[in-house]
Coordinates of C-alpha atoms in Angstrom, one line a residue:
X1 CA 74.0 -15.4 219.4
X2 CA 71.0 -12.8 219.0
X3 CA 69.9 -14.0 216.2
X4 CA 67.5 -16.5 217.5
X5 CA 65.2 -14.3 219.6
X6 CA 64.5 -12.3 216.4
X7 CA 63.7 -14.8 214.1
X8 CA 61.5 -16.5 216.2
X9 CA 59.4 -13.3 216.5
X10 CA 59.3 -12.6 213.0
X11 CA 58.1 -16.0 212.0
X12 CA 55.2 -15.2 214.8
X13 CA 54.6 -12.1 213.5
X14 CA 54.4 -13.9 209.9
X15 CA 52.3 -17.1 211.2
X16 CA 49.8 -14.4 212.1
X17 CA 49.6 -12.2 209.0
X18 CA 49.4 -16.1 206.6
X19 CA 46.0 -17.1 207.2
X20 CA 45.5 -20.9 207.7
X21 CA 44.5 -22.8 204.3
X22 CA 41.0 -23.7 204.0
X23 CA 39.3 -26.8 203.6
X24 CA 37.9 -27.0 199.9
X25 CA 34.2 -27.4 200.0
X26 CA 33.2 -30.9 198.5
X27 CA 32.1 -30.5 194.8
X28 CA 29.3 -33.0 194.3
X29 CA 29.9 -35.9 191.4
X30 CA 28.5 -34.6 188.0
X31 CA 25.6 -36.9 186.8
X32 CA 26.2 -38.5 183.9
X33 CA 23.2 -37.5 182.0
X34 CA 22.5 -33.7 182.5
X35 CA 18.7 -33.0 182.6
X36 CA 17.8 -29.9 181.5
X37 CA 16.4 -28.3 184.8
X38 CA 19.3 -28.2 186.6
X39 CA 20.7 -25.8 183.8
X40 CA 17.6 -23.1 184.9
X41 CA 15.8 -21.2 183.3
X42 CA 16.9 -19.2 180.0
X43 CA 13.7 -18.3 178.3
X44 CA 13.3 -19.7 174.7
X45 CA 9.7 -20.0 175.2
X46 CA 9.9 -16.0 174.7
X47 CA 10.8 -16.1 171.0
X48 CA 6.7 -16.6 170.2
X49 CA 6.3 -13.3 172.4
X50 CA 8.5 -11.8 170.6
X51 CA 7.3 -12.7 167.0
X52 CA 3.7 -11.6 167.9
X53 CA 5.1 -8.5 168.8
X54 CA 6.7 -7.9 165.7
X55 CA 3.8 -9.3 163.5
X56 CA 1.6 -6.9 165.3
X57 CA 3.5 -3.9 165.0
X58 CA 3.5 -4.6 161.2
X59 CA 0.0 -6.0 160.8
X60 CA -1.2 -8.5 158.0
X61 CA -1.9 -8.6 154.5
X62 CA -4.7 -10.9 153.0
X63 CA -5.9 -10.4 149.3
X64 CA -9.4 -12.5 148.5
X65 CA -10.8 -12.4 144.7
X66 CA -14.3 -13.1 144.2
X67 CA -15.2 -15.2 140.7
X68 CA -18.2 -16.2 139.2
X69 CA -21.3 -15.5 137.4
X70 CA -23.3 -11.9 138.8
X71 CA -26.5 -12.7 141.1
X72 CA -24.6 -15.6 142.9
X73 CA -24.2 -13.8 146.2
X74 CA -20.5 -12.9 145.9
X75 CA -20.6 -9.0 147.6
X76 CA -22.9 -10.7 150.0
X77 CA -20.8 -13.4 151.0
X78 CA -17.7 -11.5 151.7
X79 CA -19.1 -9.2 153.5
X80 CA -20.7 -12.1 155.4
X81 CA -17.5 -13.5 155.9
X82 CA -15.7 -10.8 157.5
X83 CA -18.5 -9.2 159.0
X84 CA -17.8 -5.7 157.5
X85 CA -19.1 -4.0 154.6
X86 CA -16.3 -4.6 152.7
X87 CA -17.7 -5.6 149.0
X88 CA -17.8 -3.2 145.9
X89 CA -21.2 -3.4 145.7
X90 CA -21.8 -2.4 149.4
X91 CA -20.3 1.0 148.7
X92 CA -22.7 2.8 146.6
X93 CA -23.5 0.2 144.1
X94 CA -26.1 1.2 141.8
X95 CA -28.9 -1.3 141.2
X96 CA -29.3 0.3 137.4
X97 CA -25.3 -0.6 137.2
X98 CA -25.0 -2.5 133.2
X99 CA -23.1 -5.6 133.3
X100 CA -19.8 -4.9 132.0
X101 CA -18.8 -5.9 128.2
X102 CA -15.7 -7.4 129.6
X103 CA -14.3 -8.7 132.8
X104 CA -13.3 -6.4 134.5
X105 CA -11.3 -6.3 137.7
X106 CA -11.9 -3.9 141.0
X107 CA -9.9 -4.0 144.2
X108 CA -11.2 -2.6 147.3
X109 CA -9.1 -1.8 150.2
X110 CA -9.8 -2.4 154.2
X111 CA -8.4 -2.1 157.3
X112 CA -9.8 -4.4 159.6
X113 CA -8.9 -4.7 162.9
X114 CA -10.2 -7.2 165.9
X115 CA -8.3 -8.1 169.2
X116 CA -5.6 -5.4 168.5
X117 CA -4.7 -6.9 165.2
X118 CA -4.7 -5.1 162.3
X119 CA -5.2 -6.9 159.1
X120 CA -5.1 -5.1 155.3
X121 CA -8.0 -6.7 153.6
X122 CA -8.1 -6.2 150.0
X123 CA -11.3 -7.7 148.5
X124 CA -10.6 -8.5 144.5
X125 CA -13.7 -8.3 141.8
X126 CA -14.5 -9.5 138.9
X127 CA -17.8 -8.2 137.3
X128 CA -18.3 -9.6 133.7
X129 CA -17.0 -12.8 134.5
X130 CA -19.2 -15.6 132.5
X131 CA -22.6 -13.0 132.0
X132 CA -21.6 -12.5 127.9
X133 CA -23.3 -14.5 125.2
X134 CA -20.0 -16.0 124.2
X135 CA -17.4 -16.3 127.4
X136 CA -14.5 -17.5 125.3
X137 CA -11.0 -17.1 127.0
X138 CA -13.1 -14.6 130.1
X139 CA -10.2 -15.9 132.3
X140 CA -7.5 -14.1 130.4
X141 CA -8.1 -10.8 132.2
X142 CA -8.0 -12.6 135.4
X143 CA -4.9 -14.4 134.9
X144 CA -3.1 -11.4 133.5
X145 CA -4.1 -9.7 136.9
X146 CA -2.3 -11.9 139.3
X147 CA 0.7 -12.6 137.2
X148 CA 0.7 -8.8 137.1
X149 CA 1.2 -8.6 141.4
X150 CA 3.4 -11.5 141.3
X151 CA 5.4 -9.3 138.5
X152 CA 5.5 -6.1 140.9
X153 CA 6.5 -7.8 144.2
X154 CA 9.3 -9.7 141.8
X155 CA 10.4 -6.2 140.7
X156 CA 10.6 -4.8 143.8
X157 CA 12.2 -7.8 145.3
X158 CA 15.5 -7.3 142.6
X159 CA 15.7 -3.7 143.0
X160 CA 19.1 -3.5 144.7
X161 CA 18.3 -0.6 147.4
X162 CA 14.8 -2.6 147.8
X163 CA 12.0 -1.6 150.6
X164 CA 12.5 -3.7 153.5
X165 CA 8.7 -4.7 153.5
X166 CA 7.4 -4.6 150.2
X167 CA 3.8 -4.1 149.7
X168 CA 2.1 -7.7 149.0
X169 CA -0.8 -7.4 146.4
X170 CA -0.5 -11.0 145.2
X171 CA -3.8 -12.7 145.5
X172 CA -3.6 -15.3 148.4
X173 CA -7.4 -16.9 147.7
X174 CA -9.7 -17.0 145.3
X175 CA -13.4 -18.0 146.0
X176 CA -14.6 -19.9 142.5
X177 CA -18.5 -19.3 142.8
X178 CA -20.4 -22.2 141.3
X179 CA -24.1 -22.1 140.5
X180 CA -26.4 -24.3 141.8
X181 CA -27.8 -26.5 139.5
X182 CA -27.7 -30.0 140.9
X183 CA -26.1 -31.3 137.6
X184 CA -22.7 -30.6 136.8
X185 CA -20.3 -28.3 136.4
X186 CA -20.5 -26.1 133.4
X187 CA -17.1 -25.6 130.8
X188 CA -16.9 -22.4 131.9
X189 CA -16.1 -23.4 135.2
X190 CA -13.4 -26.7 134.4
X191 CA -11.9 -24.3 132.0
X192 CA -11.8 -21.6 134.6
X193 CA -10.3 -23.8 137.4
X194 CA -8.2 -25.6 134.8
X195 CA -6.1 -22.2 134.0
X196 CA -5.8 -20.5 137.5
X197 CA -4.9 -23.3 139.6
X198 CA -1.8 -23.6 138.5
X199 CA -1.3 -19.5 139.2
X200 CA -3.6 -19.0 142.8
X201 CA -5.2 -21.0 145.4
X202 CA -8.5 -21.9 144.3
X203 CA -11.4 -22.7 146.7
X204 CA -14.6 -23.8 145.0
X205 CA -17.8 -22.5 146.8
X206 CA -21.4 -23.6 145.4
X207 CA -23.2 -20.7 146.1
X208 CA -26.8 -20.5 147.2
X209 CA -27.0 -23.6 148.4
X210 CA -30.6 -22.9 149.9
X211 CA -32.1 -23.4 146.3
X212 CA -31.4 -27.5 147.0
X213 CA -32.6 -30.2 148.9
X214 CA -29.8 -31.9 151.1
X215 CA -30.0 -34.7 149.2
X216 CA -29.5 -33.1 145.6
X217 CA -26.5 -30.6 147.7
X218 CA -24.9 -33.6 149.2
X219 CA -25.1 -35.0 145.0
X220 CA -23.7 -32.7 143.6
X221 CA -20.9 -31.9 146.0
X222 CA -19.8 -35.8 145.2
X223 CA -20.7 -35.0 140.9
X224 CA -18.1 -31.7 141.8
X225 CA -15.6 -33.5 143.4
X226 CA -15.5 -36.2 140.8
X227 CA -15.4 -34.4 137.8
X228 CA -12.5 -31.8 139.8
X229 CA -10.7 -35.1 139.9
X230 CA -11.4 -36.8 136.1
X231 CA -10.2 -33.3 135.1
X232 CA -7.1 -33.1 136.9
X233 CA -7.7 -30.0 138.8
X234 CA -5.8 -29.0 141.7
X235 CA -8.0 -26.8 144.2
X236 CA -6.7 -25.9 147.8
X237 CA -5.6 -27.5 150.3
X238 CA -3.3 -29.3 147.4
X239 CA -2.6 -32.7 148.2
X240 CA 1.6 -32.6 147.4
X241 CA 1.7 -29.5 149.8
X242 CA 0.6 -31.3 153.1
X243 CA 4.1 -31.0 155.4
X244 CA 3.3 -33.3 157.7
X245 CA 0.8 -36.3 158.8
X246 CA -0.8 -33.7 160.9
X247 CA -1.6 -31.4 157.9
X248 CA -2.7 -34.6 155.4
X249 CA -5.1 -35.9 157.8
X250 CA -6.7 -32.5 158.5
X251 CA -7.0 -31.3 154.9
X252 CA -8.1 -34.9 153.7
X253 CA -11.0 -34.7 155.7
X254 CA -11.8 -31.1 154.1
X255 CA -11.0 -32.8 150.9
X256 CA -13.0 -35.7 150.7
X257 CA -16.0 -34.1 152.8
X258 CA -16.2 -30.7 153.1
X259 CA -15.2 -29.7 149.5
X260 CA -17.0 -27.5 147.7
X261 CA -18.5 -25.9 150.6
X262 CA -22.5 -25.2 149.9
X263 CA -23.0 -21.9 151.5
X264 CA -25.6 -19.6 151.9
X265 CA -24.6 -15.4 152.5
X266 CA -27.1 -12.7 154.4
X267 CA -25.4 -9.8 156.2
X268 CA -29.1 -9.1 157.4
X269 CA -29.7 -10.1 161.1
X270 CA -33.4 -12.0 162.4
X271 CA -34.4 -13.2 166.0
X272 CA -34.8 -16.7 166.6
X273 CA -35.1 -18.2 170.0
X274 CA -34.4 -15.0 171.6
X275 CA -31.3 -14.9 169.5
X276 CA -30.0 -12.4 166.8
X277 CA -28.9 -14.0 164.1
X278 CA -27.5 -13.9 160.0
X279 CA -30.2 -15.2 158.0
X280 CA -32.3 -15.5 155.1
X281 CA -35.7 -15.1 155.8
X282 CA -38.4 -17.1 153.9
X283 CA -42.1 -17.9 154.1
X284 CA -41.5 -21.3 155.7
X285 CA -39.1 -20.4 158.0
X286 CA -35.3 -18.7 158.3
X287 CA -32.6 -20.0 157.0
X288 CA -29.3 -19.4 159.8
X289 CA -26.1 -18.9 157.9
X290 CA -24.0 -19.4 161.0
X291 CA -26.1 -23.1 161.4
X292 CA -24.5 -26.1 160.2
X293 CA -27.4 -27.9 159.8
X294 CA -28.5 -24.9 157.4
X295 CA -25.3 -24.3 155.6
X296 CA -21.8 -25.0 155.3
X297 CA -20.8 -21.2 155.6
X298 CA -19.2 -21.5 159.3
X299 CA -16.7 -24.5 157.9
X300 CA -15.5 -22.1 154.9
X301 CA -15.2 -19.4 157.2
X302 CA -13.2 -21.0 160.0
X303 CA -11.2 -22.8 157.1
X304 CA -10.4 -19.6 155.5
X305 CA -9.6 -17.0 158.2
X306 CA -9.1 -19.4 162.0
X307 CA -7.0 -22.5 160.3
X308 CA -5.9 -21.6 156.5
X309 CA -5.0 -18.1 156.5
X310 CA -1.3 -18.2 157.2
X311 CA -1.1 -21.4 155.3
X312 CA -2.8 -19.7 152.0
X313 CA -0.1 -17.0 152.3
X314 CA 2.8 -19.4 152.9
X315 CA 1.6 -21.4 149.5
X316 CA 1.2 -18.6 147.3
X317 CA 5.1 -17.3 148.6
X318 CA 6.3 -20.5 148.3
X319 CA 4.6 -22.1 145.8
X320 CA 3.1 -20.0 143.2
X321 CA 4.9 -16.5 143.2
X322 CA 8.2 -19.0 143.3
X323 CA 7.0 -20.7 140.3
X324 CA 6.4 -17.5 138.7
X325 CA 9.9 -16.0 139.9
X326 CA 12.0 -19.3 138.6
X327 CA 10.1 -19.1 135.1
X328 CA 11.1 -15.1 134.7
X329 CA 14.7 -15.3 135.9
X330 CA 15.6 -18.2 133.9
X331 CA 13.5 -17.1 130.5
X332 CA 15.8 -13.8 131.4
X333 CA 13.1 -11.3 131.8
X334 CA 13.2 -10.5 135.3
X335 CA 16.9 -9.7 135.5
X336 CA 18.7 -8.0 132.1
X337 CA 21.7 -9.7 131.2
X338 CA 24.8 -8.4 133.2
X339 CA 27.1 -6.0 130.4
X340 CA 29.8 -3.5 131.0
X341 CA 27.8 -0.8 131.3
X342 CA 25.3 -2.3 134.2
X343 CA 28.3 -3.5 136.3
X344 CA 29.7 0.0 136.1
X345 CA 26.4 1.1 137.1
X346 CA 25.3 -1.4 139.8
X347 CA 29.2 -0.8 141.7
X348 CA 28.4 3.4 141.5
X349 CA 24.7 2.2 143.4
X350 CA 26.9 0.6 145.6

């Protein structure tokens, strides 16, 4: 009989500890297509940050050789192009200096740096090329050169404890000087172009192109591009490397108008209208290297280093160093064949 007082006083005492059950909050219908801004923010857009960091902190390579015949401007150009003294012939070059028997071939080494990048500039000569009586085979030393870096970055790269950047000499651009003569192009140069093509980016430059007339310039530039083409020479951008619609359109217009570019180098600065500029000066006037109504010399350099320069690079990776690489392996020179003795060897490296 006392049992009911006490229960009911427990079951208060429990109806006040057990809170009440809440109401669930009403979850909104998910919409059937999910747009991207309701996920938020994440921050992909950071990876370019990140790779310009990186890139930076490392700094760039670019390797230029200079070819063609001696009192075309060359030194002068180069140095035009970059703005820097960065020629052989700018660094104590003697005026008395003989022409070399043979072609010979002279790297120079820069660190140039603009905007907080850092680029390695190595400027490649060839002094001899094409000034001997008889120029038979003057390519030979040239083409041995760049197979040569493509055969020390190859060595490097199948080392098994390799380097985790390895030092990139391969040449990435070569400037093919042609002499102005409002004809046509000499054997020298088809049989030049003919050979290195295949091995380097070649850009073909018509060099002191203040010696012609626009009309006779504008002629030859069409002779040049014709007899490039009867001949079957490839020069840079190559057609069969365009990636995209983008790329063919752009580097057909360089193609079919721009190429050779006619340029004109001075690294001496004049005033004209109040303004200092690069130029050439003459009795009739000065000629501005920067003016494209002078000269062609701000389209080659804006091709080269603000649009091309990454691309040059990618191409001579891809294209010409992999050629090289595929050739080596399979002929079995780059890698000796795998005996006993080198497997015992390569698992005690390991």
């Amino acid at each position: 009989p006392h049992t009911g007082p006490v229960e009911s006083k427990n079951e208060a005492a429990m109806s006040e500890l057990v809170p009440e059950p809440r109401q669930k909050p009403v979850v909104p219908m998910k919409p059937m297509g999910i747009n991207a801004n309701l996920l938020g923010y994440i921050g992909i857009d950071t990876i370019i940050e990140q790779m310009r960091k990186k890139t930076m902190k490392t700094g760039f390579d670019f390797n230029i050789m200079v070819v063609g015949q001696s009192g075309l401007g060359k030194s002068t150009l180069v140095n035009t192009l970059f703005k820097s003294q960065v020629s052989r012939k700018s660094s104590g070059w003697n005026r008395e200096e003989k022409i070399p028997k043979t072609v010979e071939i002279k790297a120079i080494g820069h660190v140039i740096e603009e905007g907080g990048v850092k680029m390695k500039l190595t400027v490649i000569d060839t002094p001899g090329f094409g000034d001997q009586i008889n120029n038979e085979n003057c390519w030979e030393p040239i083409e041995k050169y760049i197979n040569e870096q493509y055969e020390k970055f190859l060595k490097e790269e199948v080392n098994i404890a390799r380097k985790k950047r390895i030092p990139d000499t391969r040449v990435h651009c070569c400037l093919y000087f042609i002499s102005p003569t409002g004809h046509s192009l000499r054997p020298l140069d088809l049989e030049f172009m003919k050979h290195l093509s295949k091995v380097v980016n070649i850009i073909p430059v018509i060099a002191k192109a203040d010696t012609m007339t626009l009309e006779e310039k504008s002629e030859f530039k069409q002779r040049v591009r014709k007899e490039l083409e009867i001949n079957g020479i490839e020069f840079y951008p190559q057609k069969e490397f365009d990636e995209d619609l983008e790329d063919k359109t752009e580097n057909d217009k360089i193609r079919q108008e721009s190429m050779p570019f006619a340029v004109v180098g001075s690294d001496k600065e004049y005033q004209v209208n109040g303004k200092r500029v690069l130029g050439r000066k003459t009795p009739w006037g000065i000629i501005e290297v920067e003016n494209l109504t002078h000269c062609e010399f701000a389209l080659l350099r804006d091709f080269v280093i603000r649009t091309h320069l990454q691309d040059l690079k990618e191409v001579t990776h891809n294209i010409h160093y992999e050629t090289y690489r595929a050739k080596r392996l399979n002929d079995n020179g780059g890698l000796p064949p795998m005996t006993v003795e080198t497997e015992e060897n390569h698992e005690s490296n390991l």
